[in-house]
Short mmCIF file of C-alpha atoms in Angstrom, two decimals:
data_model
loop_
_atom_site.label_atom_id
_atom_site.label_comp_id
_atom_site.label_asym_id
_atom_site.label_seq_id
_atom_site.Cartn_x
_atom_site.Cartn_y
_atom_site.Cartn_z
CA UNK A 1 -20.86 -6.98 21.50
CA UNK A 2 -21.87 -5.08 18.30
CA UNK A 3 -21.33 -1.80 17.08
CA UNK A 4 -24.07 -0.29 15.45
CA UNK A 5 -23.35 0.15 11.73
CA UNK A 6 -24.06 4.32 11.81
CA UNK A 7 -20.78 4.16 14.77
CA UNK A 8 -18.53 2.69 11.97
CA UNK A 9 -15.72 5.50 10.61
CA UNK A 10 -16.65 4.02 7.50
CA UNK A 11 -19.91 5.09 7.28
CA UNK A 12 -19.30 8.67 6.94
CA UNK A 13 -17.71 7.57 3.08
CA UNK A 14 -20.47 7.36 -0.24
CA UNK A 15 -20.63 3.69 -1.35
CA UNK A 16 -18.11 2.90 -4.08
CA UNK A 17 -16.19 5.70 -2.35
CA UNK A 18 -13.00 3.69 -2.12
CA UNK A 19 -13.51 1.48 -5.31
CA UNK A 20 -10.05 0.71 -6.98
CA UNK A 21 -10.64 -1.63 -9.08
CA UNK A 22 -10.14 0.46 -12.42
CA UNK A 23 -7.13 2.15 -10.78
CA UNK A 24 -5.87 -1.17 -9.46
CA UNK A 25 -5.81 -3.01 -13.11
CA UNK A 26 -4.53 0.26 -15.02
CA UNK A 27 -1.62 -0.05 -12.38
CA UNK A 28 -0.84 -3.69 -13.07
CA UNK A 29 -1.33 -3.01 -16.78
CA UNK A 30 1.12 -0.36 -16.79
CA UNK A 31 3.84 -1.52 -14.28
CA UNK A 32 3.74 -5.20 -16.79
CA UNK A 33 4.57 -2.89 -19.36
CA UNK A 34 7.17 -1.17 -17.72
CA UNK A 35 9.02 -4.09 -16.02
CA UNK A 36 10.57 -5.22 -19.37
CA UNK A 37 9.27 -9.08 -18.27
CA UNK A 38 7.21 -10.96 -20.25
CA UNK A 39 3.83 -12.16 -18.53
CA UNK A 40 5.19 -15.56 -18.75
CA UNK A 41 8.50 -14.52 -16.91
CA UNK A 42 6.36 -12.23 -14.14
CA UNK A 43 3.54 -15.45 -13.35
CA UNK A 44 6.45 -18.04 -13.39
CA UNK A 45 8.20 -15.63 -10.75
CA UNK A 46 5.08 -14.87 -9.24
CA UNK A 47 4.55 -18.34 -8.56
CA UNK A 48 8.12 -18.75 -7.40
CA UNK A 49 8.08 -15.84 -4.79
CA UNK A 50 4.42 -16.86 -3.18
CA UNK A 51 4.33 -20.78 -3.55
CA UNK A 52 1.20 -19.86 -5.64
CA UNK A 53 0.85 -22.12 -8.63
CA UNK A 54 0.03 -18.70 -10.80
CA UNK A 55 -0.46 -18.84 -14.47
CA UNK A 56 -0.22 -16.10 -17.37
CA UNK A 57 -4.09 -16.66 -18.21
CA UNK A 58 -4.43 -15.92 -14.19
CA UNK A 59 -2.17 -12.54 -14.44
CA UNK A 60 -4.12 -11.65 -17.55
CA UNK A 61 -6.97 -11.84 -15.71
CA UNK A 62 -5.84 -9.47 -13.09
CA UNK A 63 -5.27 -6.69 -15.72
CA UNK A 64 -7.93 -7.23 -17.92
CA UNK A 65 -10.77 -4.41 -17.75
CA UNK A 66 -13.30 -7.06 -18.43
CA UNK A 67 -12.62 -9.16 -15.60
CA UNK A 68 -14.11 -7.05 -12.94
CA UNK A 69 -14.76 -10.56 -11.34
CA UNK A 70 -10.92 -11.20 -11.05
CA UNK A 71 -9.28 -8.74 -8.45
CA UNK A 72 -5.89 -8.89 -8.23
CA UNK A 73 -5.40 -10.51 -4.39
CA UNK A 74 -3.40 -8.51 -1.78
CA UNK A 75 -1.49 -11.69 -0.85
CA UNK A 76 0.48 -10.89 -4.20
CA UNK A 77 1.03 -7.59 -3.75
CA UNK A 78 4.17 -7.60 -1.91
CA UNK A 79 5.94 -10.11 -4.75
CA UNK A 80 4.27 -7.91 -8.23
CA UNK A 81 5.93 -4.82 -6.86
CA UNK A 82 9.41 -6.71 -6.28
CA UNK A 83 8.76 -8.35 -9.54
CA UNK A 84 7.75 -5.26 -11.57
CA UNK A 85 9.72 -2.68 -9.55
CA UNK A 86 6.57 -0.71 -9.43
CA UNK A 87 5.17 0.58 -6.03
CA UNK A 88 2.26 2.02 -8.19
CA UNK A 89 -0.09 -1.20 -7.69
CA UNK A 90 0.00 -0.40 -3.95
CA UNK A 91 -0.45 3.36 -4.46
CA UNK A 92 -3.89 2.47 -6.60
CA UNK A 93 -5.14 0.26 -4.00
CA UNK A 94 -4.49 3.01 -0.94
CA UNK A 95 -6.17 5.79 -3.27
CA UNK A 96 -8.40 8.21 -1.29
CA UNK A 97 -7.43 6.36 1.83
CA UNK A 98 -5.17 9.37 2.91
CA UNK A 99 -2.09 6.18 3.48
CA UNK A 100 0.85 6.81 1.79
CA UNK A 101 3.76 4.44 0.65
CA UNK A 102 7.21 4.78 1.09
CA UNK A 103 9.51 3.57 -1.24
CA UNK A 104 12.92 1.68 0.62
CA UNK A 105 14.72 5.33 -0.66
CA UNK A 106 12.50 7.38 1.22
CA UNK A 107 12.39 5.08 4.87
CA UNK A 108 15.54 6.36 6.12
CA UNK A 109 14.03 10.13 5.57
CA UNK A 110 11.01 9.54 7.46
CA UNK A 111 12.72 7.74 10.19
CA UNK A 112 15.10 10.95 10.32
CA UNK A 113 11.81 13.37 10.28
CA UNK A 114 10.47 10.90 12.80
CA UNK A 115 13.12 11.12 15.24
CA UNK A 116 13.91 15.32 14.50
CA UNK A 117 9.73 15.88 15.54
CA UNK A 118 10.73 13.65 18.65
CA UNK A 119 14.10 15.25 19.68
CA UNK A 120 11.81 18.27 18.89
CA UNK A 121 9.37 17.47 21.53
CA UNK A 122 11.30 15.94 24.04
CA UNK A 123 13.45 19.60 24.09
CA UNK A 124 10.29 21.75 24.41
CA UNK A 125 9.23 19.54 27.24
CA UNK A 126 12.37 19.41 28.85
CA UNK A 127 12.84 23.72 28.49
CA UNK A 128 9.51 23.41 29.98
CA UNK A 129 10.47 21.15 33.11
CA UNK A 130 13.76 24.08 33.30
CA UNK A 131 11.06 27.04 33.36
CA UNK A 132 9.33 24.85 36.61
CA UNK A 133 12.32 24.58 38.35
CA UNK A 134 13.61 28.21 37.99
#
């Protein structure tokens, strides 16, 4: 069974509404930079982490503004930000989406706030089970 395109969530967005591509390459660009690693040092590590034969000319690519055609793929997401120590690459691609990325740092904060707005609800529902039994 189909959906009918006009039922998608997605259709409620403008087209190009969640292009990244610009944001995506300025974020490579930048976290390359940053890292301290030479291009040659990031693609052989690159290579090393994924089991990707990946080579400079390839990460070039990536970053390049003229090589709209060459998208950095999400499969080598996970290893650039290791590599790089950037989360920003991630953070470009989720732009507009409303999805938010927490560094390692901040996952023990929002498993505290987690569990506090649980413990929160289970007391109001259990001052609300006292109140029914008088």
């Amino acid at each position: 069974m189909y959906l009918p395109l006009s039922s998608l969530p997605s259709q409620r967005l403008e087209s190009g509404a969640r292009r990244t591509t610009e944001a995506v390459q300025d974020a490579l660009t930048d976290g390359l930079k940053a890292c301290g690693l030479s291009r040659e040092v990031v693609a052989e590590e690159l290579s090393r982490l994924t089991g990707h034969d990946i080579s400079v000319h390839t990460l070039n690519n990536w970053a390049a503004p003229s090589k709209e055609d060459r998208p950095t793929p999400l499969q080598f997401l996970a290893a650039l930000i290791e590599i790089t120590g950037s989360p920003a690459l991630a953070e470009a691609a989720l732009r507009g989406t409303g999805y938010k990325l927490l560094t390692p740092d901040q996952v023990p904060l929002y498993e505290l706030g987690r569990i506090t707005a649980e413990d929160k609800a289970r007391a109001k529902r259990k001052r609300e089970l006292w109140d029914r039994i008088g």
